[in-house]
Amino acid sequence: MLGDDVEFELEWASVYTFQCRKMDDFIFHRVIFIGDAAHQVSPFGARGANGGIQSAENLTWKIIRILRGSAPPALLTTYNTERQPAASDNILNSTRSTDFITPKNHISRVFRDETLRLAKTLPFARPLINSGRLSVPYHYRDSPLNTPDSQDFNGGPPPGSPAKDAPLIIAGQSGWLLERLGNRFVCMLSANTSQTNIKTLTDIADLDILLIGDNVIDNEGILNKRYDLRPGTVYLFRPDQIVAARWRHFDKDNVIRAMRRALGFELENAQLEKAQ
Amino acid sequence: MKLNTEPNFSDGDTFYASLTDIHRDLTPEQSERVNARLVLLLANHIGDLAVLNEAMNIASDIGANK
């Protein structure tokens, strides 16, 4: 790290122990487990605190709405449903980093050491060096709260995945998409959508409309590219900035249905479908 | 199966001789290192995880008395 010529003294060393493990269910009766109490990882890839924060983001909007009475209590179970695979993913990645940093047997140490040696001169070996794969927000692929795509999308964040940020001009000032999302549902659509259509959504509680092309401008076209925003495209975001649904055309019934699904109102039906 | 297990060497005998030759003057520990490097180099050249998994499965099938 310092090079062969640099002299140094080792001032202090200690042993730091950690574990990679998680609970089978993060909810036990009326007790909800979160963060390290629910899922522990080794400290490679910044997954401990980030995993805990993501779990908190997943949980809070659901609890709020259950307490308000705008979501069924069953919504709470999806905190466990959605965060279990996320915790598994964090554990998988941090375990792999741990095994690279501290190989568990002789031959894996041989592979590890030769990977490091080859990396000095050969590019292919460099990405194999695993000192930690940085945490990224998890994509809830199989969540029952998602409304699956029924139309063709070529790119853009699919349902269950986190919103991608994009630079925008908002009321003449530089801003970002993620600043406009969060804490309530947001329906993103083109300002070209007819006023009558837009009006059908304005009275829905917990839902804001984000019109692109009026007060909010995709100046650099980056939003368009990142979201595959062909004309008429609609995205619905959850309060935790996760994509709930998306369509190629505006239909208020689709939006309302997707919002109800994201609030957990169809969980009983989903369980019945699974049982059949 | 995507892994090719039909004869595919451009010159099998020469390859085989070279493979033993590169180990000729090595200690077992050095041989182990050379083999590990060769595995990593060739695995990257193949690249496709499905093919590599098939190869690893066959390689791991070393009989009941492991």
Short mmCIF file of C-alpha atoms in Angstrom, two decimals:
data_model
loop_
_atom_site.label_atom_id
_atom_site.label_comp_id
_atom_site.label_asym_id
_atom_site.label_seq_id
_atom_site.Cartn_x
_atom_site.Cartn_y
_atom_site.Cartn_z
CA MET A 1 0.00 0.00 0.00
CA LEU A 2 2.80 2.38 0.95
CA GLY A 3 5.42 0.99 -1.45
CA ASP A 4 8.66 -0.79 -0.70
CA ASP A 5 10.67 2.35 0.13
CA VAL A 6 8.46 3.82 2.79
CA GLU A 7 9.35 3.08 6.41
CA PHE A 8 6.56 2.82 8.92
CA GLU A 9 5.79 1.60 12.42
CA LEU A 10 2.73 -0.42 13.30
CA GLU A 11 1.15 1.54 16.19
CA TRP A 12 -1.83 -0.63 17.01
CA ALA A 13 -3.61 -3.74 15.77
CA SER A 14 -6.67 -5.51 17.05
CA VAL A 15 -8.96 -8.37 16.14
CA TYR A 16 -12.33 -7.38 14.73
CA THR A 17 -14.93 -10.10 14.55
CA PHE A 18 -18.10 -10.07 12.50
CA GLN A 19 -20.77 -12.40 11.29
CA CYS A 20 -22.85 -12.89 8.17
CA ARG A 21 -26.30 -14.02 9.19
CA LYS A 22 -29.96 -13.06 9.19
CA MET A 23 -33.22 -13.99 10.82
CA ASP A 24 -35.59 -16.26 8.89
CA ASP A 25 -38.38 -13.77 9.52
CA PHE A 26 -37.79 -10.15 10.50
CA ILE A 27 -41.21 -9.94 12.16
CA PHE A 28 -41.98 -11.88 15.31
CA HIS A 29 -45.53 -11.34 16.52
CA ARG A 30 -45.61 -7.61 17.23
CA VAL A 31 -41.85 -7.12 17.22
CA ILE A 32 -40.12 -5.91 14.06
CA PHE A 33 -36.39 -6.47 13.68
CA ILE A 34 -34.29 -4.09 11.61
CA GLY A 35 -30.64 -3.32 10.87
CA ASP A 36 -27.98 -5.41 12.55
CA ALA A 37 -30.60 -6.91 14.89
CA ALA A 38 -32.20 -8.49 11.80
CA HIS A 39 -29.32 -9.04 9.39
CA GLN A 40 -25.58 -8.84 10.01
CA VAL A 41 -22.84 -8.60 7.43
CA SER A 42 -19.08 -8.30 7.38
CA PRO A 43 -17.99 -4.69 6.82
CA PHE A 44 -16.95 -4.98 3.17
CA GLY A 45 -18.96 -3.01 0.65
CA ALA A 46 -20.70 -0.65 3.08
CA ARG A 47 -23.68 -2.97 3.33
CA GLY A 48 -24.32 -2.92 7.08
CA ALA A 49 -25.47 0.65 7.59
CA ASN A 50 -26.77 1.00 4.04
CA GLY A 51 -28.74 -2.24 4.38
CA GLY A 52 -30.21 -0.98 7.64
CA ILE A 53 -31.15 2.38 6.13
CA GLN A 54 -32.77 0.69 3.15
CA SER A 55 -34.72 -1.56 5.52
CA ALA A 56 -35.85 1.52 7.46
CA GLU A 57 -36.97 3.21 4.24
CA ASN A 58 -38.90 0.10 3.31
CA LEU A 59 -40.60 -0.17 6.69
CA THR A 60 -41.54 3.39 7.65
CA TRP A 61 -43.89 4.32 4.81
CA LYS A 62 -45.75 1.05 5.36
CA ILE A 63 -46.16 1.51 9.13
CA ILE A 64 -47.35 5.10 8.64
CA ARG A 65 -50.09 4.07 6.27
CA ILE A 66 -51.22 1.12 8.39
CA LEU A 67 -51.50 3.46 11.39
CA ARG A 68 -53.39 6.01 9.29
CA GLY A 69 -55.75 3.29 8.14
CA SER A 70 -54.90 3.78 4.46
CA ALA A 71 -53.24 0.38 4.11
CA PRO A 72 -54.18 -3.07 5.43
CA PRO A 73 -52.08 -4.53 8.28
CA ALA A 74 -50.99 -7.26 5.86
CA LEU A 75 -48.76 -4.66 4.19
CA LEU A 76 -46.39 -5.04 7.12
CA THR A 77 -45.51 -8.60 6.08
CA THR A 78 -44.04 -7.22 2.85
CA TYR A 79 -41.29 -5.55 4.86
CA ASN A 80 -40.07 -9.07 5.50
CA THR A 81 -40.96 -10.33 1.99
CA GLU A 82 -39.01 -7.54 0.31
CA ARG A 83 -36.05 -7.21 2.65
CA GLN A 84 -35.29 -10.94 2.99
CA PRO A 85 -33.77 -11.30 -0.51
CA ALA A 86 -32.07 -7.93 -0.06
CA ALA A 87 -30.44 -9.17 3.13
CA SER A 88 -29.46 -12.41 1.36
CA ASP A 89 -27.87 -10.40 -1.41
CA ASN A 90 -25.88 -8.33 1.10
CA ILE A 91 -24.76 -11.47 2.91
CA LEU A 92 -23.77 -13.16 -0.34
CA ASN A 93 -21.63 -10.24 -1.41
CA SER A 94 -20.00 -9.51 1.91
CA THR A 95 -19.27 -13.22 2.43
CA ARG A 96 -17.52 -13.37 -0.92
CA SER A 97 -15.42 -10.34 -0.02
CA THR A 98 -14.56 -11.86 3.36
CA ASP A 99 -13.46 -15.11 1.69
CA PHE A 100 -11.23 -13.21 -0.71
CA ILE A 101 -9.66 -11.14 2.05
CA THR A 102 -9.30 -14.11 4.45
CA PRO A 103 -9.30 -17.34 2.42
CA LYS A 104 -10.71 -20.25 4.36
CA ASN A 105 -8.43 -23.04 3.15
CA HIS A 106 -5.09 -23.59 1.45
CA ILE A 107 -6.21 -23.85 -2.16
CA SER A 108 -8.50 -20.83 -2.02
CA ARG A 109 -5.56 -18.90 -0.67
CA VAL A 110 -3.52 -20.10 -3.67
CA PHE A 111 -6.23 -18.84 -6.05
CA ARG A 112 -6.48 -15.57 -4.15
CA ASP A 113 -2.73 -14.94 -4.18
CA GLU A 114 -2.39 -15.78 -7.87
CA THR A 115 -5.33 -13.50 -8.71
CA LEU A 116 -3.45 -10.68 -7.01
CA ARG A 117 -0.21 -11.51 -8.81
CA LEU A 118 -1.86 -11.78 -12.23
CA ALA A 119 -3.66 -8.49 -11.63
CA LYS A 120 -0.35 -6.64 -11.59
CA THR A 121 0.04 -7.10 -15.34
CA LEU A 122 -3.21 -8.59 -16.69
CA PRO A 123 -6.43 -6.57 -16.76
CA PHE A 124 -8.76 -9.58 -16.53
CA ALA A 125 -7.73 -10.36 -12.96
CA ARG A 126 -8.32 -6.86 -11.58
CA PRO A 127 -12.13 -6.98 -11.37
CA LEU A 128 -11.78 -10.32 -9.54
CA ILE A 129 -10.05 -8.61 -6.62
CA ASN A 130 -12.84 -8.54 -4.08
CA SER A 131 -12.17 -6.13 -1.26
CA GLY A 132 -15.84 -5.23 -1.14
CA ARG A 133 -18.60 -4.78 -3.67
CA LEU A 134 -20.27 -1.47 -2.88
CA SER A 135 -23.87 -1.58 -1.75
CA VAL A 136 -26.53 -0.58 -4.28
CA PRO A 137 -30.27 -0.32 -3.63
CA TYR A 138 -31.94 -3.68 -3.98
CA HIS A 139 -34.39 -4.50 -6.77
CA TYR A 140 -37.52 -6.17 -5.33
CA ARG A 141 -38.04 -8.33 -8.42
CA ASP A 142 -40.67 -10.71 -7.03
CA SER A 143 -42.50 -8.39 -4.67
CA PRO A 144 -46.29 -8.88 -4.58
CA LEU A 145 -46.59 -5.09 -4.33
CA ASN A 146 -45.28 -4.64 -7.90
CA THR A 147 -47.57 -4.28 -10.88
CA PRO A 148 -45.70 -6.31 -13.53
CA ASP A 149 -45.04 -4.68 -16.92
CA SER A 150 -47.74 -5.44 -19.44
CA GLN A 151 -46.16 -3.35 -22.17
CA ASP A 152 -42.83 -3.19 -23.89
CA PHE A 153 -40.06 -1.29 -22.13
CA ASN A 154 -36.53 -1.12 -23.47
CA GLY A 155 -34.62 -0.02 -20.44
CA GLY A 156 -35.82 2.16 -17.62
CA PRO A 157 -36.18 0.94 -14.03
CA PRO A 158 -38.69 -1.95 -13.89
CA PRO A 159 -41.31 -2.33 -11.13
CA GLY A 160 -39.68 -3.12 -7.79
CA SER A 161 -36.45 -1.32 -8.64
CA PRO A 162 -35.27 2.01 -7.25
CA ALA A 163 -35.86 5.19 -9.21
CA LYS A 164 -32.84 6.31 -11.20
CA ASP A 165 -31.89 9.91 -10.60
CA ALA A 166 -31.73 12.45 -13.43
CA PRO A 167 -30.89 16.17 -13.64
CA LEU A 168 -33.90 18.41 -14.27
CA ILE A 169 -34.63 22.13 -14.50
CA ILE A 170 -37.32 22.82 -11.91
CA ALA A 171 -38.91 26.27 -11.99
CA GLY A 172 -35.82 27.53 -13.73
CA GLN A 173 -33.36 26.06 -11.21
CA SER A 174 -31.12 23.00 -11.48
CA GLY A 175 -32.57 20.08 -9.58
CA TRP A 176 -32.85 16.32 -9.48
CA LEU A 177 -35.64 13.80 -9.96
CA LEU A 178 -35.10 12.08 -6.60
CA GLU A 179 -35.71 15.39 -4.82
CA ARG A 180 -39.27 15.27 -6.20
CA LEU A 181 -39.95 11.70 -5.07
CA GLY A 182 -40.45 10.18 -1.65
CA ASN A 183 -42.87 10.19 1.30
CA ARG A 184 -45.91 9.81 -0.95
CA PHE A 185 -46.81 8.14 -4.23
CA VAL A 186 -45.79 10.09 -7.31
CA CYS A 187 -47.18 9.62 -10.80
CA MET A 188 -44.71 10.89 -13.40
CA LEU A 189 -46.14 11.76 -16.79
CA SER A 190 -45.68 14.11 -19.70
CA ALA A 191 -47.10 17.63 -19.48
CA ASN A 192 -48.70 16.81 -22.83
CA THR A 193 -51.20 14.53 -21.07
CA SER A 194 -54.66 16.03 -21.37
CA GLN A 195 -55.85 18.18 -18.48
CA THR A 196 -59.01 16.12 -18.11
CA ASN A 197 -56.91 13.01 -17.59
CA ILE A 198 -54.60 14.72 -15.10
CA LYS A 199 -57.58 16.04 -13.13
CA THR A 200 -58.77 12.49 -12.48
CA LEU A 201 -55.75 12.00 -10.21
CA THR A 202 -55.53 15.33 -8.41
CA ASP A 203 -58.00 14.44 -5.65
CA ILE A 204 -56.36 11.17 -4.69
CA ALA A 205 -54.78 11.40 -1.24
CA ASP A 206 -51.14 10.40 -0.86
CA LEU A 207 -50.57 10.81 -4.61
CA ASP A 208 -48.78 13.70 -6.30
CA ILE A 209 -48.40 14.25 -9.99
CA LEU A 210 -45.04 15.10 -11.54
CA LEU A 211 -45.48 16.63 -14.98
CA ILE A 212 -42.41 16.60 -17.19
CA GLY A 213 -42.20 19.34 -19.77
CA ASP A 214 -43.79 22.30 -18.03
CA ASN A 215 -42.42 23.55 -14.73
CA VAL A 216 -40.07 20.58 -14.74
CA ILE A 217 -37.86 20.22 -17.81
CA ASP A 218 -35.67 17.31 -18.88
CA ASN A 219 -33.09 19.74 -20.16
CA GLU A 220 -30.35 17.28 -21.06
CA GLY A 221 -32.65 14.46 -22.16
CA ILE A 222 -31.16 12.21 -19.48
CA LEU A 223 -34.50 11.44 -17.83
CA ASN A 224 -35.86 10.48 -21.22
CA LYS A 225 -32.98 8.09 -21.85
CA ARG A 226 -32.85 6.57 -18.37
CA TYR A 227 -36.60 5.92 -18.27
CA ASP A 228 -37.19 4.99 -21.94
CA LEU A 229 -39.76 7.80 -21.95
CA ARG A 230 -41.54 7.30 -25.25
CA PRO A 231 -44.50 9.72 -25.58
CA GLY A 232 -47.36 8.84 -23.24
CA THR A 233 -45.21 6.89 -20.79
CA VAL A 234 -46.30 6.90 -17.16
CA TYR A 235 -44.32 5.84 -14.08
CA LEU A 236 -45.79 5.36 -10.60
CA PHE A 237 -43.34 5.62 -7.69
CA ARG A 238 -43.88 4.38 -4.13
CA PRO A 239 -43.17 6.61 -1.11
CA ASP A 240 -39.76 4.89 -0.79
CA GLN A 241 -38.84 5.90 -4.36
CA ILE A 242 -39.29 2.36 -5.67
CA VAL A 243 -41.07 1.97 -9.04
CA ALA A 244 -44.54 0.50 -8.40
CA ALA A 245 -45.69 0.32 -12.01
CA ARG A 246 -45.24 1.83 -15.45
CA TRP A 247 -47.26 2.01 -18.64
CA ARG A 248 -47.06 3.32 -22.18
CA HIS A 249 -50.40 5.16 -21.92
CA PHE A 250 -52.20 7.03 -19.18
CA ASP A 251 -55.20 5.25 -17.69
CA LYS A 252 -56.41 6.48 -14.32
CA ASP A 253 -57.79 3.06 -13.39
CA ASN A 254 -54.36 1.51 -13.93
CA VAL A 255 -52.76 4.10 -11.66
CA ILE A 256 -55.34 3.65 -8.92
CA ARG A 257 -55.16 -0.13 -9.11
CA ALA A 258 -51.36 -0.11 -9.01
CA MET A 259 -51.37 2.23 -6.03
CA ARG A 260 -53.77 -0.04 -4.14
CA ARG A 261 -51.62 -3.02 -5.01
CA ALA A 262 -48.51 -1.25 -3.73
CA LEU A 263 -50.40 -0.53 -0.49
CA GLY A 264 -51.01 -4.23 -0.03
CA PHE A 265 -54.73 -4.43 -0.81
CA GLU A 266 -54.22 -7.38 -3.15
CA LEU A 267 -52.06 -9.46 -0.83
CA GLU A 268 -54.88 -11.82 0.11
CA ASN A 269 -55.58 -12.48 -3.57
CA ALA A 270 -51.90 -13.12 -4.24
CA GLN A 271 -51.80 -15.65 -1.42
CA LEU A 272 -54.91 -17.37 -2.78
CA GLU A 273 -53.33 -17.50 -6.27
CA LYS A 274 -50.20 -19.08 -4.80
CA ALA A 275 -52.25 -21.65 -2.91
CA GLN A 276 -54.02 -22.80 -6.08
CA MET B 1 -24.61 -28.95 -22.68
CA LYS B 2 -22.69 -25.88 -23.85
CA LEU B 3 -19.26 -27.16 -22.83
CA ASN B 4 -17.46 -28.81 -25.73
CA THR B 5 -16.21 -32.25 -24.69
CA GLU B 6 -15.53 -33.46 -28.24
CA PRO B 7 -11.89 -33.39 -29.45
CA ASN B 8 -11.07 -29.72 -30.08
CA PHE B 9 -7.28 -29.26 -29.76
CA SER B 10 -5.49 -27.87 -32.80
CA ASP B 11 -2.58 -30.09 -31.69
CA GLY B 12 -3.46 -32.25 -28.70
CA ASP B 13 -0.17 -34.11 -28.34
CA THR B 14 1.90 -30.93 -28.36
CA PHE B 15 -0.39 -29.30 -25.84
CA TYR B 16 -0.22 -32.33 -23.58
CA ALA B 17 3.58 -32.38 -23.72
CA SER B 18 3.77 -28.65 -23.00
CA LEU B 19 1.43 -28.97 -20.05
CA THR B 20 3.69 -31.56 -18.40
CA ASP B 21 6.83 -29.66 -19.50
CA ILE B 22 5.90 -26.43 -17.75
CA HIS B 23 5.77 -28.37 -14.49
CA ARG B 24 8.93 -30.39 -15.03
CA ASP B 25 11.26 -28.41 -12.74
CA LEU B 26 8.71 -27.24 -10.22
CA THR B 27 8.06 -28.22 -6.64
CA PRO B 28 4.53 -29.43 -5.84
CA GLU B 29 3.82 -26.06 -4.29
CA GLN B 30 4.99 -24.23 -7.40
CA SER B 31 2.96 -26.58 -9.61
CA GLU B 32 -0.11 -25.83 -7.60
CA ARG B 33 0.39 -22.12 -8.20
CA VAL B 34 0.95 -22.60 -11.93
CA ASN B 35 -2.21 -24.72 -12.21
CA ALA B 36 -4.23 -22.08 -10.36
CA ARG B 37 -2.94 -19.38 -12.72
CA LEU B 38 -3.74 -21.50 -15.75
CA VAL B 39 -7.28 -22.13 -14.52
CA LEU B 40 -7.86 -18.41 -13.98
CA LEU B 41 -6.42 -17.43 -17.37
CA LEU B 42 -8.36 -20.02 -19.34
CA ALA B 43 -11.58 -19.52 -17.38
CA ASN B 44 -11.52 -15.84 -18.23
CA HIS B 45 -10.93 -16.67 -21.90
CA ILE B 46 -14.04 -18.86 -21.90
CA GLY B 47 -15.97 -16.29 -19.91
CA ASP B 48 -19.49 -17.79 -20.09
CA LEU B 49 -20.54 -18.80 -16.59
CA ALA B 50 -22.80 -21.62 -17.85
CA VAL B 51 -19.89 -23.24 -19.69
CA LEU B 52 -17.60 -22.76 -16.72
CA ASN B 53 -20.15 -24.28 -14.35
CA GLU B 54 -20.47 -27.35 -16.58
CA ALA B 55 -16.71 -27.71 -16.60
CA MET B 56 -16.50 -27.32 -12.82
CA ASN B 57 -19.24 -29.91 -12.30
CA ILE B 58 -17.45 -32.47 -14.42
CA ALA B 59 -14.12 -31.60 -12.79
CA SER B 60 -15.64 -32.06 -9.32
CA ASP B 61 -17.05 -35.48 -10.17
CA ILE B 62 -14.07 -37.44 -8.92
CA GLY B 63 -15.89 -40.50 -7.63
CA ALA B 64 -17.35 -41.69 -4.34
CA ASN B 65 -14.07 -41.98 -2.43
CA LYS B 66 -13.25 -38.26 -2.35
#
